[in-house]
């Protein structure tokens, strides 16, 4: 067995209430590594055609990697996969915190959850032993309440808990899996899958924090190099000082801050909701994930409309400040912090929730959805309406019952408002604009689980000479403008997508590992895998191949769920000129440019250009001939 692994996968059948432990061979680990690729392996064994994502036939996987729990920055991540109730294809989401490392210390590399329990249960794992326990006493409780109750019930304040929250119980399709009451497997509705299975929580505890690695001295050197360089790397130092929201103002000044539901790229209220303002006003302290020297997480305390914002629920990231802020035209940081707290307390994705509210606000402004239908006016800029709608979605109350389906389904159910959607495959776009970043736009379109900003390198990374040295091992030597989408740019999009696809299989934080701007580059990522596992022949090519394997497995999964190239579409809104007065007002994506790039991309990926489905020879080359059907 390679170093870094526990060599054990836990299989849970909730229908029968049975548990089994599998000991996969090393070849299995070497082929799929961990995270998403490993989860996909199990999902594809079961999901052979269209299924109901909220039915018992869905398979939920929670997977780690060999790096999880080792003493280096950016490794405590856990990936959740299942068929998504938001996308109706593959769902995929990563979270950080202390839960992932603790799950490894508890003795498992992954958990595969099948079936559906009749009564609420929780899964309790300690030191390699696992059991299902009744959870009726936890049902309906919020994330912080469940944390408190379980720590008392199990008599251990050191346990780590991942849970679906009340929103997951209510099958809110933007529901997240929350750990530490503030870290989220946010995207694609994985919390709703957990809730549908009546699995309220997964609780983990490992007595020993020691995890043997192949080359501890070399790993120590790399980790120390990383810690030393956090303050020297301007982006890392900025994350530590002001969190990810520290970049919000520059997004506004360059016309790249999605505003009024992606109608504009600059926001008059931007200066009030920046990471810097957060640091100067409501920040109580920084927080971290296990063993990470970057410490980018925010802990804020304030109040909104007389209600406290509890630091236990962390603080807004850039994505949250944008989706609850500029998307909705809201410039009140306290309201945004409150909305962030509600999402973590009830278990909801801040991107999907905020963007769905912004969609409703735009529908209201255009008279497409009326005050009568909503129950109250819902203007852009109304912070009280924004926070009220977050609560209504969590409770599925009034109009919140419709919005709990995500904006695309809400539009389908209403039969109107489609022109204001900013979704790809049903997933709302995160706060990075494809109008500016064309390779990112391409990746938004082709990504199997919809628009995602952490599935490839963004265009700025190749726009100047700054990252030439780091991109050289991937074969990129020349800068390319952000709005270019040439054949070479498509290759940049695809190649960096493979790299990020590996990161989601190796469960590495994209704020720490990437091909350009983060702490560790491609060469060091390869070294990390060697130092931990002992696979001394591991190479950048092998890394990219694992990334390609995951991507192809996802596309096969989607093909089985009925997807073809028609699903690889960007919303109509991004082809309309941007409003606002920023430097990029009037900018729009061009359909021909994207369609042409899609053709180029499918050729590169070895997928059928007409259908977007992987070709048999591509699957064969990646050792996936078992998926040729
Ligand atoms: S960079 Fe931030 S999110 Fe990533 S592992 Fe470190 S503390 Fe966690």
XYZ file of C-alpha atoms and ligand atoms in Angstrom:
637
model
C 0.000 0.000 0.000
C 1.264 3.451 -0.913
C 1.996 5.844 1.921
C -0.603 8.462 2.843
C -3.564 6.108 2.570
C -5.405 4.171 5.253
C -6.226 1.515 2.643
C -9.880 1.373 3.680
C -13.094 2.534 2.027
C -16.288 2.422 4.083
C -19.471 1.303 2.295
C -22.738 2.294 3.947
C -26.102 0.898 2.832
C -28.746 3.068 4.460
C -31.676 1.016 3.155
C -30.493 -2.084 5.001
C -28.512 -0.310 7.716
C -25.372 -2.313 6.905
C -21.699 -1.300 6.774
C -18.793 -2.932 4.959
C -15.106 -2.139 4.736
C -13.256 -2.546 1.436
C -9.447 -2.712 1.151
C -8.692 -1.631 -2.428
C -5.354 -2.629 -3.972
C -2.615 -0.048 -4.573
C -3.289 -0.073 -8.360
C -6.757 1.278 -7.658
C -5.363 4.170 -5.631
C -2.666 4.909 -8.183
C -5.231 5.033 -10.970
C -7.853 7.212 -9.278
C -5.764 8.819 -6.454
C -8.689 10.093 -4.402
C -11.329 12.815 -4.236
C -13.574 13.164 -7.189
C -12.036 10.502 -9.471
C -12.314 7.892 -6.718
C -15.906 8.923 -5.979
C -16.789 8.745 -9.671
C -15.446 5.189 -9.811
C -18.087 4.062 -7.310
C -20.919 6.199 -8.677
C -20.402 4.831 -12.189
C -20.575 1.249 -10.896
C -24.181 1.902 -9.843
C -25.573 4.713 -11.993
C -26.025 3.175 -15.437
C -28.859 5.407 -16.682
C -31.119 8.273 -15.639
C -31.976 8.291 -11.949
C -33.743 10.599 -9.524
C -30.960 12.490 -7.694
C -33.150 12.551 -4.575
C -34.048 8.853 -4.767
C -32.427 5.863 -3.042
C -30.570 4.858 -6.211
C -28.270 7.889 -5.968
C -24.792 7.217 -4.542
C -23.077 9.824 -2.368
C -19.317 9.604 -2.004
C -17.098 11.515 0.436
C -13.474 11.056 -0.591
C -10.009 12.059 0.617
C -6.566 11.708 -0.933
C -3.150 10.468 0.232
C -2.215 14.070 1.029
C -5.196 14.634 3.366
C -3.968 14.975 6.942
C -0.271 15.386 6.091
C 1.556 18.366 7.626
C 1.537 20.783 4.687
C -0.675 23.711 3.658
C -3.825 23.235 1.618
C -4.368 19.478 1.976
C -7.356 19.163 4.342
C -10.072 18.910 1.712
C -12.910 16.438 1.194
C -14.803 15.965 -2.060
C -18.493 15.104 -2.181
C -19.911 13.590 -5.366
C -23.347 12.306 -6.316
C -25.851 12.886 -9.087
C -26.782 16.514 -8.467
C -30.375 17.577 -7.791
C -29.458 21.005 -9.181
C -27.664 19.919 -12.358
C -29.355 16.525 -12.957
C -25.915 15.308 -13.975
C -22.802 14.745 -11.913
C -22.432 16.895 -8.799
C -19.057 17.785 -7.338
C -17.986 19.934 -4.438
C -14.955 20.342 -2.167
C -14.738 21.637 1.369
C -11.888 22.402 3.738
C -11.695 22.709 7.497
C -10.601 20.076 10.003
C -13.168 17.427 9.076
C -11.186 16.000 6.118
C -7.976 15.451 8.111
C -9.930 14.016 11.040
C -11.780 11.607 8.724
C -8.399 10.285 7.564
C -7.201 9.975 11.171
C -10.445 8.112 11.922
C -9.191 5.407 9.571
C -10.772 5.793 6.122
C -9.845 7.150 2.682
C -13.452 7.452 1.632
C -17.092 6.741 2.352
C -19.638 5.441 -0.184
C -23.251 5.958 0.853
C -26.031 4.058 -0.919
C -29.783 3.686 -0.384
C -32.098 5.675 1.820
C -32.811 5.296 5.511
C -36.419 5.170 6.749
C -35.551 7.210 9.850
C -32.904 9.911 10.316
C -29.484 8.490 11.201
C -25.944 9.677 11.677
C -22.731 7.834 10.892
C -20.225 7.656 13.751
C -16.657 6.704 12.858
C -13.895 6.412 15.417
C -10.473 4.827 15.011
C -11.501 2.531 12.169
C -14.819 1.484 13.719
C -18.074 2.698 12.140
C -21.736 2.497 13.113
C -25.089 4.063 12.256
C -26.960 5.750 15.092
C -30.477 7.230 15.341
C -30.669 10.970 14.618
C -34.324 11.852 15.272
C -33.106 14.136 18.078
C -31.012 16.060 15.512
C -33.596 16.322 12.723
C -34.724 19.910 12.152
C -31.810 21.295 14.128
C -29.389 23.852 12.674
C -25.693 23.178 12.113
C -24.421 24.796 15.323
C -27.161 23.072 17.351
C -26.213 19.701 15.868
C -22.523 20.348 16.587
C -23.339 21.061 20.243
C -25.737 18.146 20.633
C -23.348 15.597 19.118
C -20.369 16.799 21.135
C -22.467 16.337 24.278
C -23.951 13.002 23.172
C -20.555 11.547 22.288
C -18.802 13.251 25.189
C -15.985 14.509 22.992
C -15.426 18.161 22.017
C -12.773 17.123 19.452
C -15.089 15.267 17.048
C -15.559 16.723 13.564
C -19.023 16.771 12.001
C -20.189 17.090 8.390
C -23.943 17.558 8.154
C -26.740 18.414 5.761
C -28.491 21.168 7.783
C -32.235 21.872 7.792
C -32.050 23.000 4.140
C -30.732 19.584 3.116
C -33.536 17.913 5.064
C -36.035 20.060 3.142
C -34.379 19.032 -0.153
C -33.373 22.575 -1.039
C -31.490 22.008 -4.274
C -28.734 24.475 -3.370
C -28.218 22.779 0.010
C -24.628 22.240 1.138
C -22.831 19.784 3.381
C -21.439 21.896 6.234
C -18.599 21.093 8.613
C -17.419 23.179 11.586
C -20.718 25.083 11.074
C -18.832 27.267 8.580
C -17.112 25.154 5.875
C -19.185 24.036 2.929
C -19.260 21.441 0.223
C -21.347 24.187 -1.297
C -21.949 23.632 -4.979
C -24.408 21.337 -6.771
C -26.744 20.452 -3.903
C -24.840 17.678 -2.166
C -26.623 18.606 1.111
C -29.983 17.771 -0.468
C -28.689 14.317 -1.475
C -27.619 13.727 2.121
C -30.978 14.983 3.394
C -32.892 12.781 0.949
C -30.980 9.793 2.294
C -31.957 10.879 5.837
C -28.283 10.917 6.732
C -28.159 13.888 9.063
C -24.438 13.825 9.823
C -21.129 12.041 9.482
C -19.071 12.283 12.663
C -15.367 11.391 12.726
C -12.643 11.072 15.339
C -9.148 9.634 15.189
C -7.031 9.241 18.308
C -3.732 9.217 16.417
C -2.803 12.125 14.163
C 0.226 10.303 12.767
C 0.086 9.390 9.109
C 3.162 7.680 7.667
C 4.522 9.354 4.515
C 7.216 8.054 2.158
C 9.752 10.882 2.446
C 9.050 12.840 5.651
C 12.192 14.957 5.420
C 11.505 16.121 1.865
C 7.858 16.752 2.742
C 8.997 18.808 5.745
C 11.288 20.894 3.539
C 8.505 21.588 1.042
C 6.065 22.470 3.842
C 8.600 24.828 5.455
C 9.327 26.470 2.106
C 5.586 27.045 1.764
C 5.123 28.518 5.234
C 8.122 30.817 4.764
C 6.768 32.047 1.451
C 3.196 32.848 2.543
C 4.141 36.391 3.618
C 6.421 36.821 0.559
C 3.779 35.841 -2.004
C 1.575 38.941 -2.503
C -1.591 36.922 -3.221
C -1.113 34.598 -0.247
C -0.268 37.502 2.057
C -3.355 39.321 0.765
C -5.559 36.275 1.437
C -4.197 36.121 4.968
C -4.746 39.824 5.587
C -8.109 40.415 3.921
C -9.440 36.996 2.904
C -10.537 36.227 -0.646
C -12.810 39.311 -0.571
C -9.597 41.369 -0.634
C -9.806 41.120 -4.430
C -13.307 42.565 -4.718
C -12.375 46.188 -5.323
C -9.996 45.403 -8.164
C -12.763 43.319 -9.732
C -14.977 46.423 -9.600
C -12.335 48.790 -11.001
C -11.623 46.484 -13.919
C -15.321 46.002 -14.641
C -15.294 42.342 -13.599
C -17.527 42.411 -10.531
C -20.859 40.802 -11.488
C -23.487 43.381 -10.590
C -27.294 43.382 -10.765
C -27.420 39.732 -11.729
C -24.516 39.975 -14.213
C -26.015 42.999 -16.013
C -22.925 45.106 -15.297
C -19.323 44.636 -14.160
C -18.967 47.599 -11.825
C -20.846 48.345 -8.636
C -21.209 51.763 -6.971
C -21.436 50.114 -3.544
C -18.275 48.020 -3.998
C -16.126 50.063 -1.627
C -18.417 49.213 1.303
C -18.199 45.435 0.961
C -14.502 44.759 0.404
C -12.270 42.410 2.351
C -10.328 45.447 3.556
C -13.450 46.999 5.077
C -14.281 43.638 6.627
C -10.806 43.511 8.204
C -11.137 47.060 9.541
C -14.655 46.703 10.925
C -16.214 43.320 11.720
C -13.307 40.848 11.531
C -12.693 39.140 14.860
C -9.894 36.810 13.785
C -8.544 34.600 10.984
C -9.271 30.913 10.798
C -7.548 28.071 8.994
C -7.943 24.568 7.677
C -5.893 21.774 9.275
C -2.147 22.556 9.029
C -2.549 25.416 6.540
C -0.203 28.381 6.916
C -2.297 30.644 4.682
C -5.154 31.075 7.188
C -7.449 32.807 4.698
C -10.731 32.124 6.495
C -12.660 34.988 8.115
C -14.388 35.044 11.475
C -16.687 38.059 11.717
C -18.957 39.360 14.442
C -21.555 42.063 13.979
C -25.317 42.475 13.913
C -27.954 43.083 11.326
C -31.401 44.512 12.086
C -30.822 43.871 15.775
C -29.847 40.218 15.219
C -26.334 38.990 16.062
C -23.964 37.593 13.450
C -22.136 34.801 15.271
C -18.410 34.339 14.530
C -18.960 30.604 14.786
C -20.283 30.716 11.236
C -17.106 32.267 9.814
C -17.352 35.235 7.487
C -18.047 36.065 3.847
C -15.672 34.922 1.111
C -15.301 36.943 -2.099
C -17.959 34.770 -3.748
C -20.435 35.500 -0.939
C -19.676 39.223 -0.827
C -20.398 39.289 -4.571
C -23.453 37.014 -4.802
C -25.220 38.444 -1.737
C -23.726 41.882 -2.457
C -23.141 43.168 -5.979
C -25.315 40.502 -7.710
C -28.240 41.795 -5.616
C -27.040 45.418 -5.608
C -26.593 45.222 -1.820
C -23.829 47.348 -0.318
C -24.405 46.580 3.366
C -21.592 44.389 4.699
C -23.567 43.567 7.854
C -26.462 42.214 5.783
C -24.025 40.158 3.694
C -22.400 38.768 6.855
C -25.863 37.911 8.179
C -26.830 36.157 4.938
C -23.543 34.241 5.074
C -24.341 33.161 8.631
C -27.840 32.022 7.640
C -26.451 29.921 4.796
C -23.969 28.213 7.133
C -26.544 27.774 9.889
C -29.171 26.216 7.590
C -26.734 24.544 5.199
C -26.895 26.347 1.855
C -24.490 27.297 -0.913
C -23.980 31.065 -0.806
C -23.323 31.230 -4.569
C -26.471 29.344 -5.603
C -28.607 31.092 -2.992
C -27.397 34.646 -3.658
C -27.504 34.231 -7.431
C -31.032 32.792 -7.319
C -32.178 35.816 -5.303
C -30.455 38.150 -7.792
C -32.328 36.378 -10.608
C -35.655 36.965 -8.825
C -34.759 40.624 -8.257
C -34.055 41.125 -11.944
C -37.314 39.378 -12.876
C -39.093 41.728 -10.464
C -37.392 44.846 -11.856
C -38.548 43.891 -15.363
C -42.088 43.117 -14.192
C -41.721 39.448 -15.161
C -42.434 38.279 -11.608
C -44.795 40.556 -9.709
C -45.094 41.726 -6.112
C -48.263 39.669 -5.940
C -46.372 36.505 -6.812
C -43.480 37.226 -4.453
C -45.466 38.712 -1.579
C -43.376 41.903 -1.290
C -41.338 44.209 -3.524
C -37.924 42.766 -4.409
C -35.811 45.578 -5.767
C -32.095 45.372 -6.395
C -30.288 46.979 -3.483
C -32.843 46.017 -0.839
C -30.747 44.300 1.825
C -33.738 43.369 3.976
C -35.388 41.602 1.059
C -32.149 39.765 0.319
C -31.780 38.381 3.863
C -35.516 37.683 4.092
C -35.361 35.603 0.909
C -32.358 33.622 2.221
C -34.450 32.589 5.241
C -37.493 31.826 3.094
C -35.423 29.565 0.825
C -33.987 27.709 3.821
C -37.499 27.121 5.194
C -39.125 26.634 1.776
C -41.581 29.274 2.878
C -43.738 31.251 0.404
C -41.757 32.201 -2.710
C -38.769 30.511 -1.014
C -40.331 27.147 -1.852
C -39.982 27.958 -5.549
C -36.495 29.501 -5.215
C -35.281 26.488 -3.233
C -35.202 24.680 -6.582
C -32.476 26.992 -7.889
C -33.111 29.667 -10.499
C -33.297 27.453 -13.602
C -35.953 25.160 -12.185
C -37.757 28.169 -10.715
C -37.912 29.693 -14.214
C -39.098 26.381 -15.658
C -41.801 26.038 -12.990
C -42.955 29.634 -13.502
C -42.669 29.364 -17.271
C -40.880 32.717 -17.447
C -37.718 34.614 -16.538
C -35.382 32.404 -18.597
C -33.773 35.417 -20.281
C -32.397 36.527 -16.899
C -30.837 33.202 -15.937
C -27.096 33.084 -15.343
C -26.902 29.311 -15.097
C -24.943 26.645 -16.924
C -26.439 23.162 -16.624
C -28.617 24.599 -13.856
C -25.710 25.771 -11.697
C -25.542 29.521 -11.074
C -22.383 31.293 -12.279
C -19.809 32.221 -9.642
C -18.448 35.783 -9.459
C -16.010 35.676 -12.402
C -17.204 37.012 -15.725
C -16.788 35.021 -18.940
C -17.203 38.228 -20.924
C -13.732 39.199 -19.688
C -12.147 35.790 -19.372
C -12.834 33.811 -22.494
C -11.087 30.563 -21.613
C -12.965 30.609 -18.309
C -16.166 31.060 -20.324
C -15.317 27.976 -22.350
C -14.717 25.994 -19.162
C -18.005 27.275 -17.687
C -19.698 25.825 -20.771
C -18.029 22.406 -20.889
C -17.619 21.713 -17.187
C -19.711 18.631 -16.383
C -21.278 20.123 -13.236
C -21.951 23.603 -14.632
C -20.257 26.954 -14.220
C -17.345 26.659 -11.810
C -14.484 29.060 -11.177
C -12.098 26.505 -9.680
C -11.985 24.094 -12.600
C -9.223 25.776 -14.633
C -6.733 28.631 -14.557
C -8.275 32.037 -15.221
C -7.200 34.003 -18.289
C -5.347 36.673 -16.328
C -2.742 34.046 -15.475
C -1.478 34.007 -19.055
C -2.186 37.631 -19.954
C 1.310 38.840 -19.021
C 4.819 37.449 -18.579
C 4.318 37.227 -14.781
C 3.733 33.483 -14.611
C 5.845 32.424 -17.583
C 8.182 30.353 -15.452
C 5.379 28.445 -13.779
C 3.487 27.816 -17.035
C 6.583 26.673 -18.932
C 6.364 23.016 -17.761
C 2.891 22.937 -19.330
C 4.245 24.305 -22.612
C 2.924 27.875 -22.451
C 5.568 30.488 -23.191
C 3.701 33.474 -24.655
C 1.188 35.836 -23.031
C -2.334 35.881 -24.497
C -4.967 38.626 -24.011
C -7.839 37.703 -21.696
C -10.467 38.170 -24.422
C -8.616 36.001 -26.929
C -9.966 32.506 -27.585
C -7.556 31.162 -30.182
C -6.619 27.525 -30.656
C -3.682 28.046 -28.278
C -5.945 29.644 -25.693
C -8.279 26.649 -25.906
C -5.254 24.458 -25.245
C -4.485 26.645 -22.205
C -8.073 26.216 -20.994
C -8.053 22.449 -21.489
C -4.568 21.798 -20.088
C -5.101 23.869 -16.944
C -8.528 22.240 -16.582
C -6.776 18.860 -16.443
C -4.468 20.222 -13.752
C -7.385 21.502 -11.662
C -9.242 18.266 -12.312
C -6.288 16.500 -10.689
C -6.435 18.936 -7.733
C -10.046 17.878 -7.143
C -8.955 14.239 -7.172
C -5.996 14.916 -4.892
C -8.193 17.099 -2.650
C -5.785 20.031 -2.742
C -6.897 23.607 -2.117
C -6.834 25.726 -5.274
C -5.835 28.749 -3.197
C -2.565 26.967 -2.399
C -1.870 24.794 -5.475
C -2.236 25.888 -9.105
C -0.241 26.339 -12.265
C 0.445 30.035 -11.618
C -0.503 32.440 -8.842
C -0.651 30.348 -5.664
C 1.954 29.124 -3.173
C 2.877 25.869 -4.909
C 3.111 25.466 -8.707
C 2.888 22.407 -10.965
C 6.423 21.166 -10.283
C 5.961 21.334 -6.503
C 2.565 19.627 -6.723
C 4.254 16.675 -8.428
C 6.947 16.667 -5.730
C 4.281 16.656 -3.027
C 2.653 13.513 -4.437
C 6.055 11.779 -4.619
C 7.050 12.774 -1.073
C 3.771 11.578 0.414
C 3.060 8.390 -1.563
C 6.517 7.150 -2.495
C 5.518 6.989 -6.174
C 8.912 8.367 -7.138
C 8.202 8.069 -10.870
C 5.062 10.227 -10.581
C 5.226 12.943 -13.253
C 3.365 15.971 -14.543
C 2.062 13.828 -17.403
C 0.728 11.268 -14.945
C -0.916 14.108 -13.018
C -2.628 15.444 -16.154
C -3.742 11.937 -17.117
C -5.505 11.536 -13.764
C -7.166 14.901 -14.369
C -8.324 13.691 -17.789
C -9.567 10.426 -16.301
C -11.800 12.269 -13.817
C -13.141 14.588 -16.506
C -13.982 11.713 -18.855
C -15.693 9.783 -16.052
C -17.846 12.832 -15.361
C -18.789 13.194 -19.014
C -19.729 9.510 -19.205
C -21.842 9.966 -16.088
C -23.605 12.921 -17.686
C -24.108 11.006 -20.948
C -25.837 8.277 -18.931
C -28.045 10.994 -17.405
C -29.002 12.112 -20.930
C -26.590 15.028 -21.522
C -25.033 15.872 -24.886
C -23.347 18.930 -26.404
C -26.614 20.876 -26.150
C -25.983 21.106 -22.405
C -22.637 22.877 -22.952
C -24.299 26.253 -23.326
C -23.678 29.608 -21.724
C -26.720 31.688 -20.709
C -28.138 34.249 -23.164
C -27.262 37.097 -20.776
C -23.512 36.848 -21.333
C -23.994 37.488 -25.058
C -25.655 40.851 -24.358
C -23.523 43.997 -23.926
C -22.641 44.756 -20.322
C -24.282 47.848 -18.826
C -22.651 50.081 -16.231
C -19.948 52.666 -16.610
C -16.855 50.607 -15.978
C -14.031 50.206 -18.470
C -15.701 47.178 -20.003
C -19.259 48.513 -20.402
C -20.613 47.217 -23.710
C -18.493 44.070 -23.636
C -20.253 40.850 -24.664
C -19.314 37.300 -25.524
C -19.646 36.279 -29.138
C -21.552 33.092 -29.891
C -19.410 32.175 -32.885
C -16.217 32.517 -30.885
C -17.520 30.153 -28.196
C -18.961 27.605 -30.653
C -15.692 27.523 -32.555
C -13.755 27.090 -29.303
C -16.083 24.262 -28.283
C -15.210 22.405 -31.509
C -11.502 22.883 -30.821
C -11.941 21.798 -27.225
C -13.796 18.576 -28.064
C -11.095 17.599 -30.549
C -8.401 18.192 -27.924
C -10.334 16.243 -25.301
C -10.958 13.300 -27.636
C -14.719 13.694 -27.409
C -17.251 13.448 -30.217
C -17.571 16.981 -31.608
C -21.291 16.581 -32.308
C -22.337 14.992 -29.031
C -19.593 16.024 -26.610
C -19.402 12.408 -25.368
C -15.947 10.801 -24.870
C -14.897 8.599 -27.791
C -14.275 4.903 -27.041
C -10.586 5.261 -27.959
C -10.206 8.136 -25.478
C -11.688 6.051 -22.682
C -9.494 3.121 -23.676
C -6.356 5.274 -23.577
C -7.210 6.419 -20.053
C -7.777 2.873 -18.781
C -11.522 3.423 -18.739
C -12.606 0.781 -21.245
C -15.030 -0.462 -18.583
C -17.040 2.683 -19.313
C -17.495 2.026 -23.041
C -21.195 1.265 -23.361
S -5.838 28.548 1.747
Fe -7.609 28.972 3.058
S -9.220 27.572 2.279
Fe -7.260 26.830 1.463
S -6.604 25.279 2.923
Fe -5.650 27.227 3.548
S -7.028 28.154 5.062
Fe -8.171 26.520 3.977
